[in-house]
PDB file of C-alpha atoms in Angstrom:
ATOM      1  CA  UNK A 200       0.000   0.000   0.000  1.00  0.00           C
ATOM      2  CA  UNK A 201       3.005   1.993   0.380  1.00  0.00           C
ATOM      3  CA  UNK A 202       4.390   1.425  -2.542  1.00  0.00           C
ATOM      4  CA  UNK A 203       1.776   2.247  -4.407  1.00  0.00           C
ATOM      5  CA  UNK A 204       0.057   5.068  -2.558  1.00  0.00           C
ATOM      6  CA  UNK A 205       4.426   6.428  -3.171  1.00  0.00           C
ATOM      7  CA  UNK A 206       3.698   5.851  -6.436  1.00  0.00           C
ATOM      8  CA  UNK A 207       0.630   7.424  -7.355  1.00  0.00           C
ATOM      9  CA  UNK A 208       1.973  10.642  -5.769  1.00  0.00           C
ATOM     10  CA  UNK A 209       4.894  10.549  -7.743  1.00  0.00           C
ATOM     11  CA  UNK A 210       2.358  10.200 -11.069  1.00  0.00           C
ATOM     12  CA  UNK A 211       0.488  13.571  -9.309  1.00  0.00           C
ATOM     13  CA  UNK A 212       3.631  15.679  -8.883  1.00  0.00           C
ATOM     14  CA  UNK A 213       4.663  14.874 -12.755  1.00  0.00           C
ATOM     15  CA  UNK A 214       1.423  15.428 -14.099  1.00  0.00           C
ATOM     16  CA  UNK A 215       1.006  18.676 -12.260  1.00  0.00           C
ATOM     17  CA  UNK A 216       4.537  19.229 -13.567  1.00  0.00           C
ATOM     18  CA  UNK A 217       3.499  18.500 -17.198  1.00  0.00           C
ATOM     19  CA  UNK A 218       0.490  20.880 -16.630  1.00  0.00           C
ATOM     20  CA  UNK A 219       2.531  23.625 -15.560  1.00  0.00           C
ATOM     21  CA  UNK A 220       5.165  23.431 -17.820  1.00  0.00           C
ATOM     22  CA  UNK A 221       2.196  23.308 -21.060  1.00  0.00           C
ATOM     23  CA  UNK A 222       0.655  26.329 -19.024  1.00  0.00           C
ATOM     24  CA  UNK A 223       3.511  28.518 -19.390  1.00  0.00           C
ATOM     25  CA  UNK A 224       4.347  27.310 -22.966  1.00  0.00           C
ATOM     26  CA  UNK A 225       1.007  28.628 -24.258  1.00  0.00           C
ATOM     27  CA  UNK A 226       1.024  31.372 -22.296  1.00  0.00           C
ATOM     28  CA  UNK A 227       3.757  32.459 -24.162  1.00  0.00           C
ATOM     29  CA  UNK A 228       2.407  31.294 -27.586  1.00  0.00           C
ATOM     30  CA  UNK A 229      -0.783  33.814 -26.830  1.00  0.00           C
ATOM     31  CA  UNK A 230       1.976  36.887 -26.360  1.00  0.00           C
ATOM     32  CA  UNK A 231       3.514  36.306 -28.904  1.00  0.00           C
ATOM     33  CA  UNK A 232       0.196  36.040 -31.420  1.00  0.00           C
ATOM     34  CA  UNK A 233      -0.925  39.040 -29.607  1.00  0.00           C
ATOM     35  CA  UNK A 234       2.242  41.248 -30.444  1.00  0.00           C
ATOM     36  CA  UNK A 235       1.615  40.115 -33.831  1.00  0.00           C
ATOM     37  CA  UNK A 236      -1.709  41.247 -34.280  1.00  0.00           C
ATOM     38  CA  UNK A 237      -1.221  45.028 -31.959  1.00  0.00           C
ATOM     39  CA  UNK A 238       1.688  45.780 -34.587  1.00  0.00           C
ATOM     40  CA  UNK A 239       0.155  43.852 -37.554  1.00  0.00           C
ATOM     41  CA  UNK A 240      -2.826  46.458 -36.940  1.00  0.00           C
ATOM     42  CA  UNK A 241      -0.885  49.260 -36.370  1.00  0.00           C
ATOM     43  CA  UNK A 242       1.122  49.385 -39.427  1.00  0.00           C
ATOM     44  CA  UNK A 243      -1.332  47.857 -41.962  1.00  0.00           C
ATOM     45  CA  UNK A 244      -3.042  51.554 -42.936  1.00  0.00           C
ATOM     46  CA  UNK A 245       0.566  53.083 -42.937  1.00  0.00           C
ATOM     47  CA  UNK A 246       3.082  54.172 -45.857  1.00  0.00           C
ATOM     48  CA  UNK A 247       6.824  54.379 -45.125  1.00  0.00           C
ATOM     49  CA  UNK A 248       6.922  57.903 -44.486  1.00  0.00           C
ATOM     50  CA  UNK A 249       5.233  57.580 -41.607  1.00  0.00           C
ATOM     51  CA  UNK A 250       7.852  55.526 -40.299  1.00  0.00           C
ATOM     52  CA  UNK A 251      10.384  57.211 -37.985  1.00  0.00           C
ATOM     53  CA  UNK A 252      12.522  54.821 -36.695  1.00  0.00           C
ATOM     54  CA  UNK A 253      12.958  50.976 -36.541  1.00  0.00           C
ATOM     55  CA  UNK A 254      15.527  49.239 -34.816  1.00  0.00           C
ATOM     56  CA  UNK A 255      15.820  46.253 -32.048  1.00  0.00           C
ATOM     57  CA  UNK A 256      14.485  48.282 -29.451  1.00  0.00           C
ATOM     58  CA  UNK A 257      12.399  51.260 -30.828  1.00  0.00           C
ATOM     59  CA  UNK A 258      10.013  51.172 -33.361  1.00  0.00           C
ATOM     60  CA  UNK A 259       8.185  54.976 -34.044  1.00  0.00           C
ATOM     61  CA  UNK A 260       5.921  55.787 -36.157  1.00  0.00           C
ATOM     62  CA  UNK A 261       2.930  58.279 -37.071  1.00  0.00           C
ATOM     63  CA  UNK A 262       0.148  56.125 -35.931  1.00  0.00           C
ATOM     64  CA  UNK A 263      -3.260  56.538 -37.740  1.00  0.00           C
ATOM     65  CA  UNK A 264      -5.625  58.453 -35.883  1.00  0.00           C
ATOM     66  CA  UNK A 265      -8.637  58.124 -39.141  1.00  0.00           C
ATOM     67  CA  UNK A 266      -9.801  60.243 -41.988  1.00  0.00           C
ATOM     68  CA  UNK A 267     -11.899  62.698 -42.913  1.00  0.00           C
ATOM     69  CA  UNK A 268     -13.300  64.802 -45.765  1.00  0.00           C
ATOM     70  CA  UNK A 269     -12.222  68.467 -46.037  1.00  0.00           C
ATOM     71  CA  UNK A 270     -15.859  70.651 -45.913  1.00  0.00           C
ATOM     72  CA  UNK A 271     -14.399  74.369 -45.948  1.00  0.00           C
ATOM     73  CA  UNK A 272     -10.684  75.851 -44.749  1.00  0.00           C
ATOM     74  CA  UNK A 273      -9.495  79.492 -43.646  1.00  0.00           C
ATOM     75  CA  UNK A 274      -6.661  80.807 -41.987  1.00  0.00           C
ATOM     76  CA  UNK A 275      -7.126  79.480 -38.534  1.00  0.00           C
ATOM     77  CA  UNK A 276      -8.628  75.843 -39.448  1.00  0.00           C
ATOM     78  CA  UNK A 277     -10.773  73.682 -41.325  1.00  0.00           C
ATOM     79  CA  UNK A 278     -14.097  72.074 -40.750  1.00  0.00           C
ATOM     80  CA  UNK A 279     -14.392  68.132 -41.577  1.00  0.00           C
ATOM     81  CA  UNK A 280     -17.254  65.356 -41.966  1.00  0.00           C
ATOM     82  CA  UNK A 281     -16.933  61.940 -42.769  1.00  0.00           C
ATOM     83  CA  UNK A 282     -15.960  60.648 -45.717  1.00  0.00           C
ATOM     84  CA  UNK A 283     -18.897  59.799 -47.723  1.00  0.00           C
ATOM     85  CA  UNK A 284     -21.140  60.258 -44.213  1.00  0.00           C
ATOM     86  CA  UNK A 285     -20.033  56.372 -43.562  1.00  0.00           C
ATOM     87  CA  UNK A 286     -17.062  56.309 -42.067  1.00  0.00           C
ATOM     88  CA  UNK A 287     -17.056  57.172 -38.156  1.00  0.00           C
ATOM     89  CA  UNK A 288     -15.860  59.655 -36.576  1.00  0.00           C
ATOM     90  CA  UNK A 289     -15.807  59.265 -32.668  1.00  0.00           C
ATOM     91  CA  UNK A 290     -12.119  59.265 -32.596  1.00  0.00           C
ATOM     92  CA  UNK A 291     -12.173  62.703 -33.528  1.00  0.00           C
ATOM     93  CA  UNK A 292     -13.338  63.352 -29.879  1.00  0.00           C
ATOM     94  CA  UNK A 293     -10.138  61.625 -28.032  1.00  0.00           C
ATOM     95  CA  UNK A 294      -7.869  64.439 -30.637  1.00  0.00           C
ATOM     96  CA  UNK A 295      -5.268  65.829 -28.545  1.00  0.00           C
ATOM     97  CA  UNK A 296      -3.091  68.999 -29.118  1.00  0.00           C
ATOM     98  CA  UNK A 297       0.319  68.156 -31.037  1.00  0.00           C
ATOM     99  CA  UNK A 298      -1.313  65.354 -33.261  1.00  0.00           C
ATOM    100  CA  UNK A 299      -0.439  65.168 -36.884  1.00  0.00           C
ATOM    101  CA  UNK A 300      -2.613  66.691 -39.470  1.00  0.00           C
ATOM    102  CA  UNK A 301      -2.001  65.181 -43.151  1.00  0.00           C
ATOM    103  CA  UNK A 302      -3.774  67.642 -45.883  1.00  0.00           C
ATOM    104  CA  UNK A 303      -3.719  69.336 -49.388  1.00  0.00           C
ATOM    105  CA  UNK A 304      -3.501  72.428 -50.365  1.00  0.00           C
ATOM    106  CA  UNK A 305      -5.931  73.986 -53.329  1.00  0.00           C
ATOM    107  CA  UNK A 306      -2.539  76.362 -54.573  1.00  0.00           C
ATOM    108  CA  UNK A 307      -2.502  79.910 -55.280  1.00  0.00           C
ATOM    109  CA  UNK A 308      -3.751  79.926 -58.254  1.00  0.00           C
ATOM    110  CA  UNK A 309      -6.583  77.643 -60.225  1.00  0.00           C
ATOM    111  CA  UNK A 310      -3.870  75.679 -62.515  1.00  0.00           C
ATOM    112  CA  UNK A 311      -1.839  75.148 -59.186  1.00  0.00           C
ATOM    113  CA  UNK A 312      -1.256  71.013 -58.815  1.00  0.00           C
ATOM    114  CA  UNK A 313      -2.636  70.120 -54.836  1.00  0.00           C
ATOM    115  CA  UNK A 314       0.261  70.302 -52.404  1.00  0.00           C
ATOM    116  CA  UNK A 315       0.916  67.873 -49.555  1.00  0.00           C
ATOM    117  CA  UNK A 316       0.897  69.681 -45.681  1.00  0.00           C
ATOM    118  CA  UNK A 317       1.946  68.749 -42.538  1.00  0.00           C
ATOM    119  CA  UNK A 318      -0.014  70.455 -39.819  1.00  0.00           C
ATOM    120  CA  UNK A 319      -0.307  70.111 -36.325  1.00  0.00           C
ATOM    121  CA  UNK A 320      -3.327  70.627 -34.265  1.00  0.00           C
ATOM    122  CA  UNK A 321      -4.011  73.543 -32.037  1.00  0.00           C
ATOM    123  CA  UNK A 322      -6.557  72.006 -29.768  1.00  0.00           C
ATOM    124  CA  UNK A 323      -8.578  68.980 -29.663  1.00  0.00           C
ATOM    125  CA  UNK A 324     -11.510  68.833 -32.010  1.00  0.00           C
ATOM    126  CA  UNK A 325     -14.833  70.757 -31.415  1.00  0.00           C
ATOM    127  CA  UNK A 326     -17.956  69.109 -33.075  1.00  0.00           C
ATOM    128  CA  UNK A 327     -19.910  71.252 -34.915  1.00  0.00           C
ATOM    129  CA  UNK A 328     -23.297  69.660 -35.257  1.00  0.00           C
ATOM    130  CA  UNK A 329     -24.721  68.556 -38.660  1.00  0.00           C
ATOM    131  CA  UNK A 330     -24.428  70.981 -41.715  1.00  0.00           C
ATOM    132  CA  UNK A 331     -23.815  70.709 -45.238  1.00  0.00           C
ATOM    133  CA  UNK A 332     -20.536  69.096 -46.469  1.00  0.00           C
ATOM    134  CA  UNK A 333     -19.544  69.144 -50.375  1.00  0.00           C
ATOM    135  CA  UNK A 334     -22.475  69.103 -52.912  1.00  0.00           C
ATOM    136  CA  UNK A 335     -24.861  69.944 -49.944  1.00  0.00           C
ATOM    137  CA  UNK A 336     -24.349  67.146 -48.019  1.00  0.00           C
ATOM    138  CA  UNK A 337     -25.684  67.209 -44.679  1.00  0.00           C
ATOM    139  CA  UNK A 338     -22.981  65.509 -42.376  1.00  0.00           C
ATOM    140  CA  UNK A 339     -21.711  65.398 -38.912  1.00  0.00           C
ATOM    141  CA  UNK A 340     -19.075  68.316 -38.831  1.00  0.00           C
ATOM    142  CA  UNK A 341     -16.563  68.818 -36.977  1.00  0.00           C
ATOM    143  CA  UNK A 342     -13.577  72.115 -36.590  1.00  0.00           C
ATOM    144  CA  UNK A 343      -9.830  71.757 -36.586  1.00  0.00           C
ATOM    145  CA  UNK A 344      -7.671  74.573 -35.434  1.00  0.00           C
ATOM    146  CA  UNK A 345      -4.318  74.069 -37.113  1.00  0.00           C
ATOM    147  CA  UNK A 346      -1.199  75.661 -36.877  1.00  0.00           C
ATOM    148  CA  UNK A 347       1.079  76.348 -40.281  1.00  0.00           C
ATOM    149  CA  UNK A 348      -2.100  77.019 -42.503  1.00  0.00           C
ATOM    150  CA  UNK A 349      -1.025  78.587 -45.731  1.00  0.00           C
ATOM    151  CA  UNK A 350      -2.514  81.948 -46.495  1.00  0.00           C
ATOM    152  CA  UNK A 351      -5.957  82.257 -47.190  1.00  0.00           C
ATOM    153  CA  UNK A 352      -5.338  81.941 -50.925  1.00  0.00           C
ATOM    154  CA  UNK A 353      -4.456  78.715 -50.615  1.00  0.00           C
ATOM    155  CA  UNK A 354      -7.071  77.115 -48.738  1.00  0.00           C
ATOM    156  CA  UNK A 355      -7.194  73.426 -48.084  1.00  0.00           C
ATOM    157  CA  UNK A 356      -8.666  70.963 -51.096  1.00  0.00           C
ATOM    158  CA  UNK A 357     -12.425  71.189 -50.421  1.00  0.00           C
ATOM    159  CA  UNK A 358     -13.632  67.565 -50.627  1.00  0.00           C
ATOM    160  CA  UNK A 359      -9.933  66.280 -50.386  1.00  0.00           C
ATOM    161  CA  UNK A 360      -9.222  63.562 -47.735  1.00  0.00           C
ATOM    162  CA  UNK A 361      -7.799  64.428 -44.511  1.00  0.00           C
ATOM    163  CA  UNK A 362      -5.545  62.175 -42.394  1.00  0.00           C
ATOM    164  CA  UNK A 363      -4.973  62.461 -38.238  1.00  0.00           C
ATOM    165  CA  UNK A 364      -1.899  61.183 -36.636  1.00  0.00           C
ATOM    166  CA  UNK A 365      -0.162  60.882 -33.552  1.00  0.00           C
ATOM    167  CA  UNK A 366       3.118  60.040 -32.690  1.00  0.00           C
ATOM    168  CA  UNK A 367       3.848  56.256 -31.467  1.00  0.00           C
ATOM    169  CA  UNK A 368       6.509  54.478 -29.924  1.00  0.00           C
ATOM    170  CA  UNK A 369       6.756  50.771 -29.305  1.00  0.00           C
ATOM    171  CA  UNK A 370       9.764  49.712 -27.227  1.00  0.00           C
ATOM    172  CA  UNK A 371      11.616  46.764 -25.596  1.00  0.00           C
ATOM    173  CA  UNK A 372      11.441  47.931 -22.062  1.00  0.00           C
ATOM    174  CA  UNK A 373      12.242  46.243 -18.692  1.00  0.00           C
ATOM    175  CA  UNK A 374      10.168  46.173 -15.309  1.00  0.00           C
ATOM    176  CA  UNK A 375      10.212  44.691 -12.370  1.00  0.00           C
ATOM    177  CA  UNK A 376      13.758  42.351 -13.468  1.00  0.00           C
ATOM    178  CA  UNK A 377      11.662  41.208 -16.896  1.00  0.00           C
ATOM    179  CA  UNK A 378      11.424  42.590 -20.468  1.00  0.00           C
ATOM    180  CA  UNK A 379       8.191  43.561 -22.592  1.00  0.00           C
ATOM    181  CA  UNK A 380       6.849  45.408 -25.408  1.00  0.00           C
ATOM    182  CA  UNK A 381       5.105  48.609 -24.372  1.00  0.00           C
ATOM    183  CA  UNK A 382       3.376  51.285 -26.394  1.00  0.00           C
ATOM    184  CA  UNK A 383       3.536  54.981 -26.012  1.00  0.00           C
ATOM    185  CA  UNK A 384       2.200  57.806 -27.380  1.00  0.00           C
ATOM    186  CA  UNK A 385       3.098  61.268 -27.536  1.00  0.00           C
ATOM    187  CA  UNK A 386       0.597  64.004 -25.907  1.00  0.00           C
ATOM    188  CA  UNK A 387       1.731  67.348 -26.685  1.00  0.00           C
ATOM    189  CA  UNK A 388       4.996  68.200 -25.729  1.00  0.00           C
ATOM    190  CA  UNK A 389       5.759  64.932 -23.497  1.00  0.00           C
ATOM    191  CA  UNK A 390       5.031  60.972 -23.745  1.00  0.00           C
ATOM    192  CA  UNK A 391       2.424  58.840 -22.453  1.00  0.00           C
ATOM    193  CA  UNK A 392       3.931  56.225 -19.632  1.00  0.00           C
ATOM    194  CA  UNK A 393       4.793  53.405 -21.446  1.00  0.00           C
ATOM    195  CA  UNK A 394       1.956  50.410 -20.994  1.00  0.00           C
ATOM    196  CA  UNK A 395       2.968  46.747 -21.570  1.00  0.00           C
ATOM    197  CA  UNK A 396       1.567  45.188 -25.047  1.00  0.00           C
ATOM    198  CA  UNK A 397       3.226  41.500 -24.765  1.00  0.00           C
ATOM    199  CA  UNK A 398       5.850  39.676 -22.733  1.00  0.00           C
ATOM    200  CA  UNK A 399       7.536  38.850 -20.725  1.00  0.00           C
ATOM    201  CA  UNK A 400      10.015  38.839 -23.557  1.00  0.00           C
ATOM    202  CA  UNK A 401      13.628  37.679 -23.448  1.00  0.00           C
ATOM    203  CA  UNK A 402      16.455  40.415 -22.914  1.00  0.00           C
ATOM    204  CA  UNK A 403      18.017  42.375 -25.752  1.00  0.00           C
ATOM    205  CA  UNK A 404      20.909  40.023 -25.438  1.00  0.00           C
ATOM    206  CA  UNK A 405      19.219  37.411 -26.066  1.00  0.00           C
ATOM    207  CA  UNK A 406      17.255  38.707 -29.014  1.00  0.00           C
ATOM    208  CA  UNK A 407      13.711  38.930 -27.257  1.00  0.00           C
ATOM    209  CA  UNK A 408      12.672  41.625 -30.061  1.00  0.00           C
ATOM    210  CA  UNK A 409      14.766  42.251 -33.111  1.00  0.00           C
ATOM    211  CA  UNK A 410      13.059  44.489 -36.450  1.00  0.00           C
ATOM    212  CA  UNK A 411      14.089  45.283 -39.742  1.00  0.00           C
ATOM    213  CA  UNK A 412      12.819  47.081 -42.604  1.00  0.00           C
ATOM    214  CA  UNK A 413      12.604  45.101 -46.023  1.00  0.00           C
ATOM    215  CA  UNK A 414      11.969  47.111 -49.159  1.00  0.00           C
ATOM    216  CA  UNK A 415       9.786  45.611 -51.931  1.00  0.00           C
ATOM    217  CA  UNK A 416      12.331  43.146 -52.961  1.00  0.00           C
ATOM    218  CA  UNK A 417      12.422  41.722 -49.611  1.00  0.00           C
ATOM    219  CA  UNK A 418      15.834  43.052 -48.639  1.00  0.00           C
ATOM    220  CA  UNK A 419      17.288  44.402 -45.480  1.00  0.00           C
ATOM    221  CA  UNK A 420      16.802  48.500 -45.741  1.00  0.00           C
ATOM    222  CA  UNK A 421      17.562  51.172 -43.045  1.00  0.00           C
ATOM    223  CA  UNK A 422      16.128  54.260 -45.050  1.00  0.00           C
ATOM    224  CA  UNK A 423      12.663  53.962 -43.637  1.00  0.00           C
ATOM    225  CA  UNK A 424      11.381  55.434 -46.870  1.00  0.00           C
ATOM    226  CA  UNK A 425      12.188  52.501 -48.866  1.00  0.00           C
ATOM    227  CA  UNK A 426      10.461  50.323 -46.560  1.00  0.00           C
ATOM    228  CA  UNK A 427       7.607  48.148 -47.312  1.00  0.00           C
ATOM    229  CA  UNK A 428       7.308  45.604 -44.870  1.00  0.00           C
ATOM    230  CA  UNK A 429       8.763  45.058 -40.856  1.00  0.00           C
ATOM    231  CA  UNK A 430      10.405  41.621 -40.263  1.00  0.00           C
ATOM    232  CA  UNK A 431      10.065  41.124 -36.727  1.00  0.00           C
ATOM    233  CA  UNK A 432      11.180  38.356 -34.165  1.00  0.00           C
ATOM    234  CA  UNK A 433      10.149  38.188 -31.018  1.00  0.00           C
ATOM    235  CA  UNK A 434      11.466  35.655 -28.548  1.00  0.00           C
ATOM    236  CA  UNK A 435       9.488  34.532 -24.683  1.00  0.00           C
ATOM    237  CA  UNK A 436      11.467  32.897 -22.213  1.00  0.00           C
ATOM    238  CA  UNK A 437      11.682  29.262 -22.831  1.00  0.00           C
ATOM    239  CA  UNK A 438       9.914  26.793 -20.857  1.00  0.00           C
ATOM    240  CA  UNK A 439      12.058  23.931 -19.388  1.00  0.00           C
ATOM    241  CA  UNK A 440      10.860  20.295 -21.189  1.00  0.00           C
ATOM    242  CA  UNK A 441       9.967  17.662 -19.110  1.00  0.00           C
ATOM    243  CA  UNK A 442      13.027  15.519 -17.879  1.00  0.00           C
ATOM    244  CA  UNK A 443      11.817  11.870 -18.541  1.00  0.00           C
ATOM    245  CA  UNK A 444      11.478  10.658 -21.928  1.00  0.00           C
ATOM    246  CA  UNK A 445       7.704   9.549 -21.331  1.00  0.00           C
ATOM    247  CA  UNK A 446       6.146  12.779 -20.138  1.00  0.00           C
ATOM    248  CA  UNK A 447       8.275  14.758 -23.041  1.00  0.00           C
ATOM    249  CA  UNK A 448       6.268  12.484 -25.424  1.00  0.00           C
ATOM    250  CA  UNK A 449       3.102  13.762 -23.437  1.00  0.00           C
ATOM    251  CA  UNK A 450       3.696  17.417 -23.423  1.00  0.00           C
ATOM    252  CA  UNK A 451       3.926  19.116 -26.924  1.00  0.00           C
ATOM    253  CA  UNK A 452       5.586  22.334 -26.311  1.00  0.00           C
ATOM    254  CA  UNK A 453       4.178  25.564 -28.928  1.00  0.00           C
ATOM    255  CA  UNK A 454       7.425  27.552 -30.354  1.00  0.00           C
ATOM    256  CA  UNK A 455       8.993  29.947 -28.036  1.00  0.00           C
ATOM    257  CA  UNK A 456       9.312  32.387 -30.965  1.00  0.00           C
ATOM    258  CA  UNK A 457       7.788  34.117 -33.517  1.00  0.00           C
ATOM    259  CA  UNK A 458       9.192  35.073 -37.348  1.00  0.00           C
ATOM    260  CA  UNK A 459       6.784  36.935 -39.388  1.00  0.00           C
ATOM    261  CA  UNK A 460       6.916  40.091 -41.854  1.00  0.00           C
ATOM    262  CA  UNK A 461       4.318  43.052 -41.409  1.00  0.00           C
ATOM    263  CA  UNK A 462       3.675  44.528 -44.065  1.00  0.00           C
ATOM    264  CA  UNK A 463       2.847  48.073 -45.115  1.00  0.00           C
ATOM    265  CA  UNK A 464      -0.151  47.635 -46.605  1.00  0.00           C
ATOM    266  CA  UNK A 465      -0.544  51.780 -47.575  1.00  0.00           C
ATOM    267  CA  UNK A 466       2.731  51.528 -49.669  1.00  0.00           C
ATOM    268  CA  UNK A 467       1.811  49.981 -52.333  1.00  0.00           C
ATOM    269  CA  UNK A 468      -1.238  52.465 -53.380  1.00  0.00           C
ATOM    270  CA  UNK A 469       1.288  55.462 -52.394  1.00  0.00           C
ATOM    271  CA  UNK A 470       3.727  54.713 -54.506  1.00  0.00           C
ATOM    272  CA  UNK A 471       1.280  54.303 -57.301  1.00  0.00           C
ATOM    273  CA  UNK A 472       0.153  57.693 -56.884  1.00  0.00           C
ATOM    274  CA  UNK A 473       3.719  58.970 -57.129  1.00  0.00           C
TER     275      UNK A 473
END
């Protein structure tokens, strides 16, 4: 009775052991799909010039805020409305001052080709109520107070898109003796604290995050402009195997790492239009 009541607690204790060590394993598998998906997300609706820097331990970039339809421009600002009246536009209420405001300007004069601008916002955005957008167009409007307007002969492109950004930084951080990715984002003149995304990841040294840019051909590029895609691997600690042969036939361990490219999905439509 002994012997087998010694026995059957030894079977507990490995099982338990087995359990543990599949726990942790998957654990890890889930950060690692979920970093995937928060960047995969992230830099789907972006072109490469809204990359600012990618490297093993930063990667910053002007994070898409949404879009919007340009309904009339002066000096001071511009009033907006969805595009079409479909797409939404709640995020228009969490604006902040210092975000990144994409437009086009009309020119000075009527043969003038539209001109890319890079504004920044004054204040967050003030709804407007509903009012008449484009060919009469009754729409949800909303004002922008921008800084760096051109003069008012060269308003913004009536019925032109509009694009909102803000600053983002993802970085390979350490708290509390462990390393994670964290996201930040800039509000005004200083950053956001840095909130965890995935992890705990391994240390720098041991290549827990590594990126690189990859132009169209698939090569290795560090001119962000030429970029098309992020390769990025991304490494958990590893979970210890099972030391008998018989429960390492019983516990399938998921991969400790993850290889993938992200791609860029904007680029390609960007540099058609150039």
């Amino acid at each position: 009775m002994v012997i087998a009541t010694g026995c059957a607690v030894l079977l507990l204790v490995q099982v338990a052991a087995d359990r543990r060590a599949h726990s942790a394993a998957q654990s890890g598998a889930r950060e690692l799909r979920h970093a995937r998906a928060v960047l995969a997300a992230e830099l789907a609706p972006l072109p490469a010039r809204d990359l600012l820097v990618v490297s093993d331990t930063l990667l910053a970039m002007h994070s898409q805020l949404g879009v919007v339809t340009v309904c009339a421009s002066d000096s001071t600002g511009v009033d907006v409305a969805s595009a079409a009246g479909l797409a939404p536009t709640a995020w228009l209420e969490s604006t902040r001052a210092g975000d990144v405001i994409r437009a086009w300007s009309a020119g000075g004069a009527p043969n003038d080709a539209p001109q890319p601008l890079m504004l920044a916002l004054v204040v967050p955005a003030r709804r407007l109520g509903a009012g008449p957008c484009g060919a009469s167009v009754v729409r949800q409007r909303w004002r922008l107070a921008l800084a760096g307007l051109p003069a008012v002969g060269a308003p913004l492109l009536v019925g032109a898109p509009l694009e909102a950004h803000r600053e983002v930084q993802y970085v390979h951080y350490r708290s509390n003796g462990r390393w994670w990715l964290g996201r930040r984002a800039r509000d005004g003149a200083t950053w956001e604290t840095v909130q965890p995304v995935a992890g705990p990841l391994e240390s720098p040294a041991r290549g827990g995050l590594t990126m690189r840019g990859l132009d169209v051909a698939g090569a290795v590029t560090t001119r962000v402009d030429s970029m098309a895609a992020i390769a990025l691997v991304a490494r958990v600690p590893r979970v210890a195997r099972p030391t008998t042969p018989a429960a390492a036939r019983r516990v399938v361990l998921p991969p400790d790492s993850l290889v993938t490219e992200l791609p860029l999905r904007a680029e390609s439509w960007t540099r058609g239009l150039e």
